[in-house]
Short mmCIF file of C-alpha atoms in Angstrom, two decimals:
data_model
loop_
_atom_site.label_atom_id
_atom_site.label_comp_id
_atom_site.label_asym_id
_atom_site.label_seq_id
_atom_site.Cartn_x
_atom_site.Cartn_y
_atom_site.Cartn_z
CA GLN A 1 -6.18 13.10 -8.57
CA GLN A 2 -3.95 12.45 -5.59
CA GLN A 3 -6.12 12.54 -2.49
CA VAL A 4 -3.16 12.02 -0.16
CA LYS A 5 -0.07 14.12 -0.80
CA GLN A 6 3.23 13.18 0.82
CA SER A 7 6.48 15.08 1.26
CA PRO A 8 9.39 15.07 0.93
CA GLN A 9 10.00 12.65 -1.92
CA SER A 10 13.39 11.75 -0.45
CA LEU A 11 15.08 12.41 2.86
CA ILE A 12 18.64 11.93 4.09
CA VAL A 13 19.27 11.92 7.84
CA GLN A 14 22.31 11.22 9.97
CA LYS A 15 22.27 8.35 12.44
CA GLY A 16 20.66 9.49 15.67
CA GLY A 17 18.73 12.30 14.01
CA ILE A 18 14.99 12.81 13.67
CA SER A 19 13.24 11.91 10.42
CA ILE A 20 9.99 13.71 9.67
CA ILE A 21 7.63 12.83 6.82
CA ASN A 22 4.46 14.80 6.19
CA CYS A 23 1.14 13.95 4.58
CA ALA A 24 -1.94 15.99 3.75
CA TYR A 25 -5.33 14.69 2.74
CA GLU A 26 -8.39 16.21 1.10
CA ASN A 27 -11.27 13.89 1.89
CA THR A 28 -12.72 14.68 5.32
CA ALA A 29 -14.41 11.26 5.30
CA PHE A 30 -11.05 9.58 5.85
CA ASP A 31 -10.88 8.24 9.38
CA TYR A 32 -7.95 5.84 9.49
CA PHE A 33 -4.36 6.81 8.74
CA PRO A 34 -1.69 4.08 8.57
CA TRP A 35 1.97 4.30 7.66
CA TYR A 36 3.59 1.48 5.72
CA GLN A 37 7.32 0.74 5.51
CA GLN A 38 8.88 -0.89 2.46
CA PHE A 39 12.40 -2.28 2.18
CA PRO A 40 13.99 -2.77 -1.26
CA GLY A 41 12.64 -5.83 -3.03
CA LYS A 42 9.90 -6.37 -0.47
CA GLY A 43 6.24 -5.55 -0.16
CA PRO A 44 5.07 -2.77 2.17
CA ALA A 45 4.33 -3.67 5.78
CA LEU A 46 2.22 -1.82 8.34
CA LEU A 47 4.35 0.28 10.67
CA ILE A 48 1.91 2.31 12.75
CA ALA A 49 -1.60 3.71 12.38
CA ILE A 50 -3.83 6.33 13.98
CA ARG A 51 -7.52 7.20 14.22
CA PRO A 52 -8.51 10.90 14.24
CA ASP A 53 -9.89 10.75 17.76
CA VAL A 54 -6.32 11.15 19.08
CA SER A 55 -3.67 13.71 18.13
CA GLU A 56 -0.63 11.50 18.64
CA LYS A 57 0.32 7.84 18.74
CA LYS A 58 3.72 6.53 19.72
CA GLU A 59 5.22 3.08 19.24
CA GLY A 60 8.86 2.88 20.24
CA ARG A 61 10.85 5.35 18.14
CA PHE A 62 7.94 5.96 15.75
CA THR A 63 5.30 8.62 16.39
CA ILE A 64 2.33 9.78 14.33
CA SER A 65 1.15 13.33 14.88
CA PHE A 66 -2.34 14.14 13.61
CA ASN A 67 -3.90 17.56 12.97
CA LYS A 68 -7.54 17.09 12.04
CA SER A 69 -8.30 20.77 11.41
CA ALA A 70 -5.36 21.10 9.03
CA LYS A 71 -6.03 17.69 7.47
CA GLN A 72 -2.40 16.76 7.98
CA PHE A 73 -0.50 13.97 9.67
CA SER A 74 3.16 13.20 10.01
CA LEU A 75 5.55 10.40 10.92
CA HIS A 76 8.44 11.14 13.25
CA ILE A 77 11.29 8.67 13.60
CA MET A 78 13.39 9.45 16.64
CA ASP A 79 17.03 8.35 16.94
CA SER A 80 17.00 7.27 13.29
CA GLN A 81 19.11 4.21 12.50
CA PRO A 82 20.61 2.91 9.23
CA GLY A 83 18.19 -0.01 9.48
CA ASP A 84 15.33 2.50 9.14
CA SER A 85 16.44 3.22 5.57
CA ALA A 86 13.39 2.33 3.51
CA THR A 87 10.50 3.84 1.59
CA TYR A 88 7.64 5.08 3.75
CA PHE A 89 4.07 5.47 2.55
CA CYS A 90 1.30 7.27 4.33
CA ALA A 91 -2.24 6.16 3.54
CA ALA A 92 -5.82 6.93 4.40
CA SER A 93 -9.06 5.01 4.51
CA LYS A 94 -12.69 5.52 5.42
CA GLU A 95 -14.93 3.15 7.29
CA THR A 96 -17.26 2.66 4.34
CA SER A 97 -14.49 1.75 1.90
CA GLY A 98 -14.01 -1.85 2.94
CA SER A 99 -10.42 -1.34 4.10
CA ARG A 100 -9.39 0.16 0.77
CA LEU A 101 -6.39 2.45 1.20
CA THR A 102 -5.40 5.60 -0.66
CA PHE A 103 -1.63 5.91 -0.57
CA GLY A 104 0.66 8.91 -0.70
CA GLU A 105 3.51 9.08 -3.20
CA GLY A 106 6.13 7.66 -0.86
CA THR A 107 9.30 8.98 0.79
CA GLN A 108 12.65 7.31 0.35
CA LEU A 109 14.52 7.64 3.64
CA THR A 110 18.27 7.15 3.86
CA VAL A 111 19.93 7.16 7.28
CA ASN A 112 23.68 7.58 7.03
CA PRO A 113 25.92 5.88 9.60
CA ASN B 1 2.49 -19.83 7.09
CA ALA B 2 3.72 -18.43 3.77
CA GLY B 3 1.51 -15.32 4.06
CA VAL B 4 0.92 -13.73 0.66
CA THR B 5 2.81 -15.17 -2.29
CA GLN B 6 2.97 -13.91 -5.87
CA THR B 7 3.89 -15.69 -9.09
CA PRO B 8 5.96 -14.90 -11.10
CA LYS B 9 8.56 -12.61 -9.52
CA PHE B 10 9.71 -11.15 -12.84
CA ARG B 11 8.31 -11.12 -16.35
CA VAL B 12 9.12 -9.42 -19.64
CA LEU B 13 6.34 -9.14 -22.21
CA LYS B 14 6.09 -7.75 -25.69
CA THR B 15 3.38 -5.24 -26.50
CA GLY B 16 0.12 -7.04 -27.19
CA GLN B 17 0.96 -10.20 -25.28
CA SER B 18 -1.23 -11.40 -22.45
CA MET B 19 -0.39 -12.83 -19.07
CA THR B 20 -1.84 -13.68 -15.69
CA LEU B 21 -0.36 -12.84 -12.30
CA LEU B 22 -1.25 -15.17 -9.47
CA CYS B 23 -1.66 -14.18 -5.85
CA ALA B 24 -2.21 -16.71 -3.09
CA GLN B 25 -2.77 -16.22 0.65
CA ASP B 26 -2.97 -18.78 3.42
CA MET B 27 -4.39 -16.52 6.16
CA ASN B 28 -8.07 -17.14 5.33
CA HIS B 29 -8.52 -13.45 4.51
CA GLU B 30 -11.76 -12.31 2.94
CA TYR B 31 -10.40 -9.22 1.22
CA MET B 32 -7.75 -9.19 -1.50
CA TYR B 33 -6.28 -6.35 -3.53
CA TRP B 34 -4.07 -5.70 -6.53
CA TYR B 35 -1.91 -2.55 -6.62
CA ARG B 36 0.65 -1.19 -9.01
CA GLN B 37 3.64 0.78 -7.79
CA ASP B 38 5.29 3.37 -10.00
CA PRO B 39 8.05 5.83 -9.03
CA GLY B 40 6.66 8.99 -7.47
CA MET B 41 3.08 7.73 -7.59
CA GLY B 42 2.83 5.50 -4.56
CA LEU B 43 0.63 2.43 -4.73
CA ARG B 44 -2.53 2.64 -6.78
CA LEU B 45 -5.38 0.18 -6.41
CA ILE B 46 -6.24 -1.69 -9.61
CA HIS B 47 -8.99 -4.09 -8.51
CA TYR B 48 -10.06 -5.63 -5.26
CA SER B 49 -12.29 -8.39 -3.93
CA VAL B 50 -14.32 -8.57 -0.72
CA GLY B 51 -14.97 -12.29 -1.00
CA GLU B 52 -14.87 -15.38 -3.16
CA GLY B 53 -16.63 -14.77 -6.46
CA THR B 54 -16.72 -10.98 -6.08
CA THR B 55 -14.51 -8.32 -7.64
CA ALA B 56 -14.64 -4.53 -7.96
CA LYS B 57 -12.75 -1.78 -9.74
CA GLY B 58 -10.20 0.33 -7.97
CA GLU B 59 -8.49 3.54 -8.98
CA VAL B 60 -6.75 2.37 -12.19
CA PRO B 61 -8.65 -0.67 -13.58
CA ASP B 62 -8.35 -0.06 -17.33
CA GLY B 63 -6.44 -2.76 -19.21
CA TYR B 64 -6.72 -5.29 -16.36
CA ASN B 65 -9.15 -8.02 -15.39
CA VAL B 66 -9.35 -10.07 -12.22
CA SER B 67 -10.95 -13.23 -10.92
CA ARG B 68 -11.48 -14.67 -7.44
CA LEU B 69 -12.71 -18.21 -8.01
CA LYS B 70 -11.21 -19.47 -4.75
CA LYS B 71 -10.99 -17.58 -1.48
CA GLN B 72 -7.22 -18.00 -1.25
CA ASN B 73 -6.41 -16.92 -4.84
CA PHE B 74 -6.73 -13.63 -6.69
CA LEU B 75 -5.69 -13.50 -10.34
CA LEU B 76 -4.74 -10.36 -12.28
CA GLY B 77 -4.88 -10.56 -16.06
CA LEU B 78 -3.45 -8.32 -18.74
CA GLU B 79 -5.29 -9.01 -21.97
CA SER B 80 -3.07 -6.98 -24.32
CA ALA B 81 -0.02 -5.61 -22.56
CA ALA B 82 1.11 -2.04 -23.20
CA PRO B 83 4.39 -0.29 -22.23
CA SER B 84 2.35 1.88 -19.81
CA GLN B 85 1.71 -1.27 -17.79
CA THR B 86 5.40 -1.63 -16.98
CA SER B 87 5.34 -1.54 -13.20
CA VAL B 88 5.76 -3.48 -9.99
CA TYR B 89 2.54 -5.24 -9.04
CA PHE B 90 1.66 -6.02 -5.44
CA CYS B 91 -1.06 -8.21 -4.11
CA ALA B 92 -2.39 -7.73 -0.59
CA SER B 93 -4.98 -9.32 1.65
CA SER B 94 -6.80 -8.47 4.85
CA TYR B 95 -9.52 -9.75 7.16
CA SER B 96 -13.03 -8.53 6.49
CA LEU B 97 -13.98 -5.25 8.07
CA ALA B 98 -15.58 -5.70 11.45
CA GLU B 99 -17.73 -2.81 12.58
CA GLY B 100 -15.63 0.05 13.85
CA SER B 101 -12.30 -1.60 13.07
CA TYR B 102 -9.68 -1.24 10.40
CA ASN B 103 -7.66 -4.16 9.25
CA GLU B 104 -4.02 -4.36 8.31
CA GLN B 105 -3.25 -5.24 4.74
CA PHE B 106 -0.57 -7.89 4.25
CA PHE B 107 1.44 -7.51 1.07
CA GLY B 108 3.18 -10.04 -1.14
CA PRO B 109 6.74 -9.57 -2.40
CA GLY B 110 5.69 -8.12 -5.75
CA THR B 111 6.00 -8.95 -9.45
CA ARG B 112 8.22 -6.78 -11.60
CA LEU B 113 6.70 -6.57 -15.10
CA THR B 114 8.35 -4.99 -18.12
CA VAL B 115 6.43 -4.49 -21.34
CA LEU B 116 8.60 -3.80 -24.36
#
């Protein structure tokens, strides 16, 4: 049972374009939503995270948008660059889970020059 | 600091063989985790530990055992390997959860395991 569903599975964007990756969750107890970035041959690394008390969080070209009522959150990458080409995972956690994360399926992003 | 390291990087096993994957972290983290990554399925938690001497089951624990005898090490064992355990295995660690906070997980580089 996949508690966090992510789409699309793969995404191709031109340099300078906007990349958008969406996630939906089922468990209303989730209260922490990080995004991890993974380059080929490497482990995932935290990119940006949000708590549900805010609807948006921005760090440089990366923005998380959060819709609590719809139980959805998304990652927007503005001015996408070839160096952003990686696999992106959304995840969710709840305070009582001891930092355990439930991950989405992943999105392979390719940014063409 | 080396961060999180995993040994070995690659391994090929035959069905029924056993092996142990080693994870080590030098960040004095309390929590450690083992995940497996399969195409189209994201990362799934196998087992985790919230401190030395403690372990707990995650989402997909069957066929695996773990031990945390030292705070800096977390071992993942496969007692009798099966082709379904062909995967990339990641270890991660994090600080213990302070009240009201959420802690970043730091991942190792992974171990690619093939079971024939």
